[in-house]
XYZ file of C-alpha atoms in Angstrom:
170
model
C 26.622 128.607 38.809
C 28.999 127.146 36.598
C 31.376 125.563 39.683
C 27.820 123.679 40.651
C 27.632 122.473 36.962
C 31.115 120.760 37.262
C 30.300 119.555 40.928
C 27.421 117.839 39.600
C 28.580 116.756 36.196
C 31.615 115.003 38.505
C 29.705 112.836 41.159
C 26.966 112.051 38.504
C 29.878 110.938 36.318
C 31.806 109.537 39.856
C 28.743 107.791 41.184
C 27.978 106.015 37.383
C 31.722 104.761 37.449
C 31.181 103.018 40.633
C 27.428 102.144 40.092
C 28.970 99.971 36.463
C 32.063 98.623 38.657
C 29.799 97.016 41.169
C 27.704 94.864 38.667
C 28.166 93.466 34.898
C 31.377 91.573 36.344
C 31.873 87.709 34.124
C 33.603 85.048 35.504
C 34.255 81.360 34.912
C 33.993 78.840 38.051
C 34.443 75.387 38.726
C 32.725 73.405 41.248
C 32.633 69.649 42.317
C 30.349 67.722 44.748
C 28.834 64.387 45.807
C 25.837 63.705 45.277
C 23.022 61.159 46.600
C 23.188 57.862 45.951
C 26.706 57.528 45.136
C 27.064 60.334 42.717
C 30.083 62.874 41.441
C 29.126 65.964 40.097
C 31.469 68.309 38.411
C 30.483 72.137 36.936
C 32.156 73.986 34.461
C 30.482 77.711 34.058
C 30.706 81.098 32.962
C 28.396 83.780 34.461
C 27.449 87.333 33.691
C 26.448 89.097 36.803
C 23.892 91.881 36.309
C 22.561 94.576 38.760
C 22.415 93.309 42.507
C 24.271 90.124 42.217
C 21.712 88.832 39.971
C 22.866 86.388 37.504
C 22.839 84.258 34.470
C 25.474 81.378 34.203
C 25.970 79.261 31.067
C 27.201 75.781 32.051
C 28.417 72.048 31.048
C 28.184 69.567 33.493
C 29.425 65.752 33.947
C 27.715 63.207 36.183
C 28.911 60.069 37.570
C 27.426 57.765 39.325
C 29.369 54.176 40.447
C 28.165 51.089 42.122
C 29.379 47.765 43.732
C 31.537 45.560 40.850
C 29.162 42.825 40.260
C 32.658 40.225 40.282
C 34.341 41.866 43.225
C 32.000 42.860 45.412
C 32.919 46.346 46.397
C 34.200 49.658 43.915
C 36.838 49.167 41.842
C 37.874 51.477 39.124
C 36.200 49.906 36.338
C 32.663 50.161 38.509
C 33.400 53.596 39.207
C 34.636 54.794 36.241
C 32.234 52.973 34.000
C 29.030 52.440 36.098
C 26.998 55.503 34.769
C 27.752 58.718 33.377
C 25.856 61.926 32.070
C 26.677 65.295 30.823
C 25.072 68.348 29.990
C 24.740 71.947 28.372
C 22.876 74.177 30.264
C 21.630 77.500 31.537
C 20.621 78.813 34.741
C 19.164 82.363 36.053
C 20.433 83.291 39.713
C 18.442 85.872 41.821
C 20.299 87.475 44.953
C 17.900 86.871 47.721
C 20.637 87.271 50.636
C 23.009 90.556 50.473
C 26.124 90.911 53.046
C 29.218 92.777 53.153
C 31.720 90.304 51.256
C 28.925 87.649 50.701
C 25.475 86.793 49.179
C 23.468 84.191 48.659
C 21.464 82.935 45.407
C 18.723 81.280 43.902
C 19.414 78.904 41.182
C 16.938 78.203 38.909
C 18.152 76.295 35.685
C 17.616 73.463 32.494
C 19.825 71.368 30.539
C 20.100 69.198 27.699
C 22.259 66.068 27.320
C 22.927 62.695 27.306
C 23.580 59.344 29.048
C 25.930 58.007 25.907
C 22.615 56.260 24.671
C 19.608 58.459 25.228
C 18.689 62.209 25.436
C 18.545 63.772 29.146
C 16.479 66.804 29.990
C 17.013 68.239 33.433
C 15.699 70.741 35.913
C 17.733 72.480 38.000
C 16.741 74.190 41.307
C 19.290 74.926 44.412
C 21.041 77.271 46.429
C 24.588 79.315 46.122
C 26.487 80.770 48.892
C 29.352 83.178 47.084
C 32.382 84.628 49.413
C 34.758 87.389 47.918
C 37.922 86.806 48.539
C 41.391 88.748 47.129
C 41.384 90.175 43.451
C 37.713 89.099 42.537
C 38.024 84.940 43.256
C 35.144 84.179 44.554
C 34.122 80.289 46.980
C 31.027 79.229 46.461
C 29.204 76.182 48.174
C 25.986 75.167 46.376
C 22.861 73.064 47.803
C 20.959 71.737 44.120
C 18.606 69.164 43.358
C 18.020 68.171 39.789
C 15.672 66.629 38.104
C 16.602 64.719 35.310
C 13.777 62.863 32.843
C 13.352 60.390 30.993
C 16.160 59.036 33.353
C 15.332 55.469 34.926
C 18.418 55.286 36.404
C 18.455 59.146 38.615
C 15.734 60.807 38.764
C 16.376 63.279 40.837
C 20.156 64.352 42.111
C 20.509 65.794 45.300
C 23.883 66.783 46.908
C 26.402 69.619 48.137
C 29.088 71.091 45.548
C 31.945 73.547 46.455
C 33.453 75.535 43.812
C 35.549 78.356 43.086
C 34.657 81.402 40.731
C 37.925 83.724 38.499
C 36.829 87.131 37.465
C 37.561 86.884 33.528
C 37.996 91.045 33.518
């Protein structure tokens, strides 16, 4: 009776051990991306995975967006540097909807708050990220998003393809 106690007692304790190792992981990523028309997006985030590769990230993010000098004709670094630029403080929830064996796929669902460098920018974020494990807990991701940004004359909505990496912070 007593050797069944410690059987038990060990793969409840074994199977909790592995249960907490597969989830509640944090890591910080970096992604950047183009964006339509004539956008650069870059992402700065931390994220706190919960149970099932479910997810919250926490993120700042800078826009820019350049256009043809009006003197030379084409891009030059002062039109692409200077043309318009964003950024943001945001957060974002991401539920797994596609589970493999060193993959998975996410909904993101997200909101922001920033500025133009003259006016206040809300967005709303919706999209789709693609996460492959690789060696001690990196992680690539490639991301499909679409933002809507208000009261923004100038981009309404962002579309566009960013590929990013993700460091386990553990």
């Amino acid at each position: 009776m007593t050797m069944k106690r410690v059987l038990l007692t060990l793969f409840v304790a074994a199977t909790a051990a592995v249960s907490f190792a597969q989830g509640h992981s944090d890591r910080i990523s970096f992604g950047m991306g183009a964006l339509y028309e004539r956008g650069l997006d870059a992402t700065l985030s931390w994220e706190h995975e919960t149970k099932y590769h479910n997810a919250w990230e926490y993120f700042v993010n800078g826009y820019l967006k350049w256009a043809d000098c009006a003197s030379c004709g084409h891009v030059c670094p002062e039109s692409f540097w200077h043309s318009y630029n964003t950024w943001g403080l945001g957060i974002a929830y991401k539920p797994c909807v596609v589970r493999g064996r060193n993959h998975y796929g996410s909904l993101r669902i997200g909101a922001s708050g920033g500025s133009n460098t003259h006016d206040f920018l809300a967005g709303i974020h919706v999209g789709y990220e693609h996460s492959y494990a690789l060696r001690h807990g990196w992680q690539l991701y490639w991301q499909a998003k679409c933002d809507l940004m208000v009261p923004d004359r100038k981009d309404l909505f962002r579309t566009g393809i960013v590929i990013g990496f993700k460091i386990p912070t553990k």
